[in-house]
Coordinates of C-alpha atoms and ligand atoms in Angstrom, one line a residue:
M1 CA 164.1 -21.5 -29.4
T2 CA 164.3 -18.5 -27.1
I3 CA 161.9 -18.2 -24.2
E4 CA 160.0 -15.5 -26.2
E5 CA 159.6 -17.8 -29.2
Q6 CA 158.5 -20.7 -27.0
K7 CA 155.9 -18.5 -25.3
A8 CA 154.6 -17.3 -28.7
A9 CA 154.4 -20.9 -29.9
L10 CA 152.9 -22.6 -26.8
L11 CA 151.1 -20.1 -24.7
S12 CA 147.7 -18.4 -25.2
S13 CA 148.0 -14.7 -25.5
P14 CA 144.7 -12.9 -26.0
K15 CA 145.0 -9.3 -27.3
N16 CA 142.8 -6.3 -27.2
G17 CA 140.9 -6.2 -30.5
Y18 CA 142.1 -2.7 -31.3
A19 CA 145.6 -4.1 -31.7
T20 CA 144.6 -5.8 -34.9
L21 CA 141.6 -3.8 -36.1
S22 CA 142.3 -2.5 -39.6
E23 CA 141.2 1.0 -40.8
V24 CA 138.7 -0.7 -43.2
Q25 CA 137.3 -2.7 -40.3
R26 CA 137.1 0.3 -38.1
Q27 CA 135.0 2.1 -40.7
Q28 CA 132.7 -1.0 -41.1
M29 CA 132.5 -1.2 -37.3
E30 CA 131.3 2.4 -37.0
E31 CA 128.8 2.0 -39.9
Y32 CA 127.5 -1.2 -38.3
C33 CA 127.1 0.4 -34.9
L34 CA 125.2 3.3 -36.5
G35 CA 122.7 0.8 -37.9
Y36 CA 122.5 -1.0 -34.5
R37 CA 121.7 2.3 -32.7
K38 CA 118.8 2.9 -35.1
F39 CA 117.6 -0.6 -34.3
I40 CA 117.6 -0.4 -30.5
D41 CA 116.2 3.2 -30.5
A42 CA 113.3 1.8 -32.6
A43 CA 112.9 -1.5 -30.8
K44 CA 112.7 -1.4 -27.0
T45 CA 110.2 -4.3 -26.7
E46 CA 109.9 -7.7 -28.3
R47 CA 106.9 -6.4 -30.3
E48 CA 108.8 -3.4 -31.6
A49 CA 111.8 -5.7 -32.5
T50 CA 109.6 -8.1 -34.3
A51 CA 107.9 -5.3 -36.2
W52 CA 111.2 -3.9 -37.1
A53 CA 112.5 -7.3 -38.3
V54 CA 109.4 -7.9 -40.4
E55 CA 109.6 -4.5 -42.1
H56 CA 113.3 -4.9 -42.9
A57 CA 113.0 -8.5 -44.0
K58 CA 110.2 -7.6 -46.5
A59 CA 112.4 -4.7 -47.8
H60 CA 115.2 -7.3 -48.3
G61 CA 113.0 -9.7 -50.3
F62 CA 111.8 -12.0 -47.5
Q63 CA 108.4 -13.6 -47.9
E64 CA 106.0 -14.9 -45.3
L65 CA 106.5 -18.7 -45.1
K66 CA 103.3 -20.6 -46.1
P67 CA 102.8 -24.3 -45.6
G68 CA 103.2 -26.1 -48.9
M69 CA 105.3 -23.3 -50.4
E70 CA 107.9 -24.4 -52.9
L71 CA 111.4 -23.3 -51.8
K72 CA 114.6 -23.1 -53.8
P73 CA 118.2 -22.2 -52.8
G74 CA 118.4 -18.4 -52.1
D75 CA 114.7 -18.1 -51.2
K76 CA 114.2 -15.9 -48.1
V77 CA 111.2 -16.6 -45.8
Y78 CA 110.0 -15.6 -42.3
H79 CA 107.3 -16.4 -39.8
N80 CA 106.0 -13.7 -37.5
N81 CA 105.0 -15.5 -34.4
R82 CA 102.0 -13.5 -33.1
N83 CA 103.9 -10.2 -33.3
K84 CA 106.2 -11.2 -30.3
S85 CA 108.9 -13.3 -31.9
I86 CA 110.1 -14.1 -35.4
V87 CA 112.1 -16.8 -37.3
L88 CA 113.7 -16.1 -40.6
A89 CA 115.5 -18.3 -43.1
V90 CA 117.6 -18.1 -46.2
I91 CA 117.4 -21.5 -48.1
G92 CA 120.8 -23.1 -48.7
K93 CA 122.3 -25.0 -51.6
E94 CA 122.4 -28.2 -49.6
S95 CA 119.4 -30.2 -48.5
L96 CA 118.0 -29.6 -45.0
A97 CA 118.9 -33.2 -44.4
S98 CA 122.4 -31.9 -43.9
G99 CA 121.2 -29.5 -41.2
A100 CA 120.7 -25.7 -40.8
N101 CA 123.0 -23.1 -39.3
I102 CA 120.9 -21.3 -36.7
C103 CA 121.6 -18.1 -34.7
A104 CA 119.2 -17.6 -31.8
A105 CA 118.9 -14.4 -29.8
H106 CA 116.1 -12.9 -27.7
V107 CA 114.4 -9.6 -28.0
D108 CA 112.7 -9.2 -24.6
S109 CA 114.5 -7.2 -21.9
P110 CA 113.9 -6.6 -18.1
R111 CA 111.4 -3.8 -17.5
M112 CA 108.3 -2.9 -15.5
D113 CA 105.0 -4.1 -17.0
L114 CA 101.8 -2.3 -16.1
K115 CA 99.5 -4.5 -13.9
P116 CA 96.2 -5.4 -15.5
N117 CA 94.5 -2.9 -13.3
P118 CA 97.2 -0.2 -13.1
L119 CA 95.6 3.2 -12.6
Y120 CA 95.1 4.8 -9.2
E121 CA 95.2 8.0 -7.3
D122 CA 96.9 8.6 -3.9
S123 CA 97.2 11.9 -2.2
E124 CA 96.2 13.7 -5.4
L125 CA 98.8 12.1 -7.5
A126 CA 98.0 9.7 -10.3
Y127 CA 100.1 6.5 -10.5
C128 CA 100.2 3.2 -12.3
K129 CA 101.1 -0.1 -10.6
T130 CA 103.7 -2.2 -12.2
H131 CA 105.0 -5.7 -12.0
Y132 CA 108.7 -6.0 -12.9
Y133 CA 109.6 -8.5 -15.7
G134 CA 112.9 -10.3 -15.6
G135 CA 115.7 -9.8 -13.2
I136 CA 116.1 -6.2 -12.1
K137 CA 117.8 -4.4 -9.2
K138 CA 114.8 -2.4 -8.2
Y139 CA 116.8 0.5 -6.7
Q140 CA 118.2 1.2 -10.2
W141 CA 114.7 2.0 -11.6
V142 CA 113.8 5.0 -9.5
T143 CA 114.5 8.7 -10.3
I144 CA 115.2 8.1 -14.0
P145 CA 113.2 9.2 -17.0
L146 CA 110.8 6.5 -18.1
A147 CA 108.8 5.9 -21.3
L148 CA 105.6 3.9 -21.8
H149 CA 105.4 1.4 -24.8
G150 CA 102.9 -1.1 -25.8
V151 CA 99.6 -1.9 -27.4
V152 CA 96.0 -1.6 -26.2
Y153 CA 93.0 -3.6 -27.5
R154 CA 89.9 -1.5 -27.1
K155 CA 86.4 -2.8 -26.5
D156 CA 85.5 -2.8 -30.2
G157 CA 88.5 -5.0 -30.9
S158 CA 90.6 -2.3 -32.5
M159 CA 94.3 -2.0 -31.5
V160 CA 96.2 1.1 -30.7
T161 CA 99.9 1.4 -30.3
V162 CA 101.2 3.5 -27.4
T163 CA 104.7 5.2 -27.3
I164 CA 105.1 8.1 -24.8
G165 CA 108.4 9.4 -23.6
E166 CA 110.7 8.9 -26.6
D167 CA 110.1 12.0 -28.6
E168 CA 112.0 15.0 -27.1
N169 CA 108.7 16.9 -26.9
D170 CA 107.0 14.0 -25.1
P171 CA 106.6 14.0 -21.3
V172 CA 108.4 11.2 -19.4
F173 CA 107.4 9.3 -16.3
C174 CA 109.2 8.5 -13.0
V175 CA 109.2 6.4 -9.9
S176 CA 110.1 8.4 -6.8
D177 CA 112.7 7.6 -4.2
L178 CA 112.9 8.8 -0.6
L179 CA 115.0 12.0 0.0
I180 CA 118.3 11.2 1.8
H181 CA 117.3 13.5 4.7
L182 CA 114.6 11.0 5.8
S183 CA 116.3 7.8 4.8
A184 CA 117.8 6.8 8.1
D185 CA 115.8 3.6 8.1
Q186 CA 115.9 2.9 4.4
M187 CA 119.7 3.2 4.2
K188 CA 120.1 0.5 6.8
K189 CA 118.3 -2.0 4.6
P190 CA 120.0 -4.5 2.3
L191 CA 120.1 -3.2 -1.3
A192 CA 117.4 -5.8 -2.3
E193 CA 115.0 -4.3 0.2
G194 CA 115.7 -0.5 -0.2
I195 CA 113.1 -0.4 -3.0
V196 CA 110.6 -3.3 -3.1
G197 CA 108.3 -4.4 -6.0
E198 CA 105.2 -2.8 -4.8
Q199 CA 107.0 0.6 -4.6
L200 CA 107.7 0.6 -8.3
N201 CA 104.6 2.8 -8.9
V202 CA 105.0 5.2 -11.8
I203 CA 103.9 8.8 -11.5
L204 CA 101.5 9.7 -14.3
G205 CA 100.3 13.2 -13.2
S206 CA 99.2 15.6 -10.6
E207 CA 96.7 18.1 -12.0
P208 CA 93.0 17.5 -11.0
L209 CA 90.1 18.1 -13.4
T210 CA 88.2 21.1 -12.2
G211 CA 85.0 20.3 -10.4
E212 CA 83.7 18.4 -7.4
G213 CA 84.4 14.8 -6.6
S214 CA 87.1 12.3 -5.8
D215 CA 90.0 10.9 -7.9
L216 CA 90.0 14.0 -10.1
V217 CA 93.8 13.6 -11.0
K218 CA 93.2 10.0 -12.1
L219 CA 90.2 11.1 -14.1
H220 CA 92.3 13.8 -15.7
I221 CA 94.9 11.2 -16.7
M222 CA 92.2 8.9 -18.1
S223 CA 90.7 11.7 -20.1
L224 CA 94.1 12.5 -21.6
L225 CA 94.5 8.8 -22.6
H226 CA 91.0 8.8 -24.0
E227 CA 91.7 11.9 -26.0
K228 CA 94.9 10.5 -27.5
Y229 CA 94.2 6.8 -27.8
G230 CA 90.4 6.5 -27.5
M231 CA 90.8 4.2 -24.5
V232 CA 88.8 3.8 -21.3
E233 CA 90.0 2.3 -18.0
D234 CA 88.7 -1.2 -18.8
D235 CA 90.9 -1.2 -21.9
F236 CA 93.9 -1.8 -19.6
H237 CA 92.5 -5.3 -19.2
S238 CA 93.3 -6.2 -22.8
A239 CA 96.6 -4.3 -23.1
E240 CA 100.3 -4.9 -22.9
L241 CA 101.9 -1.8 -21.7
T242 CA 105.4 -1.6 -20.3
V243 CA 107.6 1.0 -18.7
V244 CA 111.2 1.2 -20.0
P245 CA 114.0 3.7 -19.6
A246 CA 113.4 6.7 -21.9
G247 CA 115.9 8.0 -24.4
K248 CA 118.3 6.9 -27.1
C249 CA 121.4 4.9 -27.3
R250 CA 124.5 7.1 -26.7
E251 CA 128.2 6.8 -27.4
V252 CA 130.0 6.6 -24.1
G253 CA 133.6 7.7 -23.4
L254 CA 135.7 10.5 -24.8
D255 CA 136.9 8.0 -27.4
R256 CA 133.3 7.1 -28.2
S257 CA 134.3 3.4 -28.0
L258 CA 131.3 2.2 -26.0
L259 CA 127.6 2.3 -26.5
G260 CA 125.2 3.0 -23.6
A261 CA 121.6 1.9 -23.9
Y262 CA 118.7 0.2 -22.3
G263 CA 118.2 -3.4 -23.5
H264 CA 121.5 -4.4 -25.2
D265 CA 120.6 -7.7 -23.6
D266 CA 119.8 -9.2 -26.0
R267 CA 119.0 -6.9 -28.9
V268 CA 122.7 -6.4 -29.4
C269 CA 122.9 -10.0 -30.5
A270 CA 119.5 -9.9 -32.2
Y271 CA 120.8 -7.2 -34.5
A272 CA 124.1 -9.1 -35.0
E273 CA 122.1 -12.0 -36.4
L274 CA 119.7 -10.0 -38.4
A275 CA 122.0 -7.6 -40.2
P276 CA 124.2 -10.2 -42.0
L277 CA 121.1 -12.4 -42.7
M278 CA 119.6 -9.5 -44.7
E279 CA 122.6 -9.3 -46.9
L280 CA 123.4 -13.0 -47.1
G281 CA 123.9 -14.6 -50.6
I282 CA 123.0 -18.2 -51.2
P283 CA 124.5 -20.1 -48.2
T284 CA 125.7 -23.7 -48.4
H285 CA 123.4 -24.8 -45.6
T286 CA 120.1 -23.1 -44.8
A287 CA 120.6 -20.1 -42.5
V288 CA 118.0 -19.6 -39.8
C289 CA 117.7 -16.6 -37.5
I290 CA 115.5 -16.6 -34.4
L291 CA 114.5 -13.6 -32.4
A292 CA 112.8 -15.1 -29.3
D293 CA 110.6 -13.6 -26.6
K294 CA 110.4 -14.5 -22.8
E295 CA 114.0 -15.5 -22.4
E296 CA 114.2 -13.2 -19.3
I297 CA 111.5 -15.3 -17.5
G298 CA 112.7 -18.7 -18.6
S299 CA 111.9 -18.9 -22.4
V300 CA 108.4 -20.0 -21.4
G301 CA 105.0 -19.3 -23.1
I302 CA 103.9 -19.4 -26.7
S303 CA 106.5 -16.9 -27.9
G304 CA 109.4 -18.2 -25.8
M305 CA 112.1 -20.6 -27.1
Q306 CA 110.4 -23.6 -25.5
S307 CA 107.4 -23.1 -27.7
H308 CA 106.7 -25.4 -30.6
Y309 CA 106.5 -22.5 -33.1
F310 CA 110.1 -23.2 -34.0
E311 CA 109.4 -26.8 -34.9
T312 CA 106.4 -25.7 -37.0
F313 CA 108.6 -23.3 -38.9
M314 CA 111.3 -25.9 -39.5
Q315 CA 108.7 -28.5 -40.4
D316 CA 107.4 -26.3 -43.2
L317 CA 110.9 -25.8 -44.5
C318 CA 111.6 -29.6 -44.3
D319 CA 108.3 -30.5 -46.0
A320 CA 109.2 -28.4 -49.0
Q321 CA 112.3 -30.7 -49.5
G322 CA 110.7 -33.9 -48.3
V323 CA 113.2 -34.1 -45.4
S324 CA 112.5 -35.5 -41.9
L325 CA 112.4 -32.7 -39.3
N326 CA 114.3 -34.8 -36.8
R327 CA 117.1 -35.6 -39.2
C328 CA 117.4 -31.9 -40.0
L329 CA 117.6 -30.8 -36.4
E330 CA 120.1 -33.6 -35.6
A331 CA 122.4 -32.3 -38.3
S332 CA 121.9 -28.6 -37.4
F333 CA 124.1 -26.2 -35.5
C334 CA 122.9 -23.4 -33.3
L335 CA 124.8 -20.3 -32.0
S336 CA 122.8 -19.2 -28.9
A337 CA 123.6 -15.6 -29.3
D338 CA 123.2 -13.9 -25.9
V339 CA 125.2 -11.4 -24.0
S340 CA 127.9 -12.3 -21.4
N341 CA 129.1 -10.4 -18.3
A342 CA 132.1 -8.2 -19.2
Y343 CA 134.8 -8.1 -16.5
D344 CA 134.2 -5.1 -14.3
P345 CA 137.3 -3.9 -12.4
N346 CA 134.9 -2.3 -9.9
F347 CA 133.8 -5.8 -8.8
P348 CA 136.8 -8.1 -9.3
E349 CA 135.7 -10.4 -6.6
T350 CA 132.7 -11.7 -8.6
C351 CA 134.7 -13.1 -11.5
D352 CA 137.4 -15.5 -12.3
K353 CA 139.4 -13.1 -14.5
R354 CA 141.2 -15.9 -16.4
N355 CA 137.8 -17.2 -17.6
N356 CA 135.8 -14.0 -18.0
S357 CA 135.0 -12.0 -21.1
Q358 CA 136.6 -8.5 -21.3
L359 CA 135.4 -5.5 -23.3
N360 CA 137.1 -5.1 -26.7
Y361 CA 138.4 -8.7 -26.8
G362 CA 135.7 -9.7 -29.3
V363 CA 132.7 -12.0 -29.3
A364 CA 132.6 -14.1 -26.1
I365 CA 132.2 -17.9 -26.6
L366 CA 130.8 -19.8 -23.6
K367 CA 131.1 -23.5 -23.3
Y368 CA 128.5 -23.4 -20.6
T369 CA 126.4 -20.9 -18.5
G370 CA 124.2 -22.1 -15.6
S371 CA 124.8 -21.8 -11.8
K372 CA 126.4 -23.8 -9.0
G373 CA 127.5 -27.1 -10.6
K374 CA 126.6 -25.9 -14.1
G375 CA 122.9 -26.2 -13.2
G376 CA 120.6 -25.4 -16.1
A377 CA 123.5 -25.1 -18.6
S378 CA 123.8 -26.5 -22.1
D379 CA 127.4 -27.7 -21.7
A380 CA 128.8 -27.6 -25.2
S381 CA 131.0 -30.5 -26.2
A382 CA 134.7 -30.3 -27.2
E383 CA 133.6 -31.1 -30.8
A384 CA 131.0 -28.2 -30.8
M385 CA 133.6 -25.8 -29.4
G386 CA 136.1 -27.0 -32.0
H387 CA 133.6 -26.3 -34.7
V388 CA 133.0 -22.7 -33.5
R389 CA 136.8 -22.1 -33.0
T390 CA 137.6 -23.2 -36.5
T391 CA 134.8 -21.4 -38.1
L392 CA 135.5 -18.1 -36.4
D393 CA 139.3 -18.3 -37.0
K394 CA 138.8 -19.1 -40.6
A395 CA 136.6 -16.0 -41.0
G396 CA 139.1 -13.8 -39.1
V397 CA 136.7 -13.0 -36.3
Q398 CA 138.2 -11.9 -33.0
W399 CA 136.7 -14.0 -30.2
Q400 CA 137.4 -14.8 -26.5
L401 CA 136.4 -17.5 -24.1
A402 CA 134.1 -16.6 -21.2
T403 CA 132.2 -18.1 -18.2
L404 CA 129.5 -16.4 -16.2
G405 CA 131.3 -15.2 -13.1
K406 CA 132.9 -17.1 -10.2
V407 CA 131.7 -20.5 -9.4
D408 CA 128.9 -20.3 -6.7
Q409 CA 128.6 -16.5 -7.2
G410 CA 125.3 -16.7 -9.1
G411 CA 124.7 -17.6 -12.7
G412 CA 122.2 -17.5 -15.5
G413 CA 120.9 -19.3 -18.6
T414 CA 120.1 -18.6 -22.2
V415 CA 118.0 -20.2 -24.9
A416 CA 120.9 -22.7 -25.5
A417 CA 119.5 -25.5 -23.3
Y418 CA 116.2 -25.4 -25.2
M419 CA 117.9 -25.6 -28.6
A420 CA 120.1 -28.4 -27.4
N421 CA 117.0 -30.3 -26.0
R422 CA 115.9 -30.4 -29.6
N423 CA 119.0 -32.4 -30.5
I424 CA 120.7 -29.5 -32.1
V425 CA 124.5 -29.0 -31.4
T426 CA 124.5 -25.6 -29.6
V427 CA 127.1 -23.2 -28.3
D428 CA 126.6 -19.9 -26.4
A429 CA 128.2 -16.8 -27.7
G430 CA 127.6 -13.1 -27.5
V431 CA 128.6 -9.5 -26.7
P432 CA 130.2 -8.8 -23.3
V433 CA 128.1 -6.3 -21.3
L434 CA 128.8 -4.1 -18.3
C435 CA 126.0 -3.5 -15.9
M436 CA 123.7 -6.1 -17.5
H437 CA 120.0 -5.6 -16.8
A438 CA 120.5 -2.0 -15.5
P439 CA 118.5 0.8 -17.1
M440 CA 121.7 1.7 -19.0
E441 CA 123.9 -1.2 -20.1
L442 CA 127.4 -0.7 -21.8
V443 CA 128.9 -2.6 -24.7
S444 CA 132.0 -2.0 -26.8
K445 CA 131.6 -1.2 -30.5
L446 CA 134.3 -3.6 -31.4
D447 CA 132.6 -6.5 -29.6
C448 CA 129.3 -5.7 -31.3
Y449 CA 131.0 -5.7 -34.7
M450 CA 132.8 -9.0 -34.0
T451 CA 129.6 -10.6 -32.9
M452 CA 128.0 -9.7 -36.2
L453 CA 130.9 -11.2 -38.0
A454 CA 130.6 -14.3 -35.9
C455 CA 126.9 -14.8 -36.8
K456 CA 127.8 -14.2 -40.5
A457 CA 130.5 -16.8 -40.3
I458 CA 128.1 -19.3 -38.8
Y459 CA 125.5 -18.7 -41.5
E460 CA 128.2 -19.1 -44.1
A461 CA 129.7 -22.3 -42.6
Ligands
MN1 MN1 120.1 -12.4 -22.5
MN2 MN1 119.1 -11.1 -19.5

């Protein structure tokens, strides 16, 4: 054998996905990404993503799962968990005693939530106070157009949905930053302190109502909210309103190969799970798709992945077949579908390039995440990695290995650990992202497409 032949036979040689992408695949990729763009433009919060999923699931023949329901192979069911998260399933040919194939993503993203008592006036400007949600670099959230999304429960118990800043005729909102001319002190601060949490106050308006009295700008804003949404200031106490970057997902680059949007983490994986589930035939094993909430703050709370709602759903499925829930979970497999950090040549010192995901190299598979000595990780076994490797190779999915940055540089977690705690074999996988958690995150179309194919292959395994 020549050296070249030996290299080809023995050494690993990852290739850019465009080297092997066929014309047909390229067309499918573009079509898939158009669908994804519609999804993230419509779903900037976990509520909106859940509502979107319910609507599309119904249109594809999914029914709400009811306890005691009879289920046969091919039946499609879902459970809407309090409008904040959702689990869906397509019943397989095999009994649930042989396990389910699960894909789990999250649909919450970092943002600025309105405080319970948000509205105030200072120096004849109206503002709302916010409390950031998830990990953000605060300096990134000033001087950009912002939109307000959420729901308000009014005193009479009626609910009103709020979306301001997404229609091109809507106004947007903004957090101010200091002019450079007077920033001598600010510019000496570490980045983490240049803008602090209590400065993330969103400007709502500046025109006072005509008349005598104080707080006339605030009163004007409240009167506009009352006019449009029938709400009064106390209604903020029973509301979930959140401030997110305004605007739509855009193609990025002259070659249009990238997508720039707010909240790819993790709706890019949520859509990769949802899209193939909608079109799935009758799988061998029951296919389960989870869109979880609260991942960005530790998967806590009633809609987070640590909540028992998942067991309740699986119990109802198992009851229909007279199968023990624990046996089902023990035999199940979960792809914890969450984004990874794409290698950024601007910050090479933060990654071990040999073990990092790279844009356009396909869906990233992570044996573990965590920080320091793998703290908080679900460290997948060799067997679990072997299962994923074989499944994706068989389906012709381009994938790459990844870890989350250099050892001791930082780290993070996903829902993987909470799925593994349930005695489910779990592996992390997802779309590589540049500038994760920034108001505009970047992903490659090719990686989005390959992640969808990976979820499809897992459902069909
Ligand atoms: Mn994530
Ligand atoms: Mn995240």
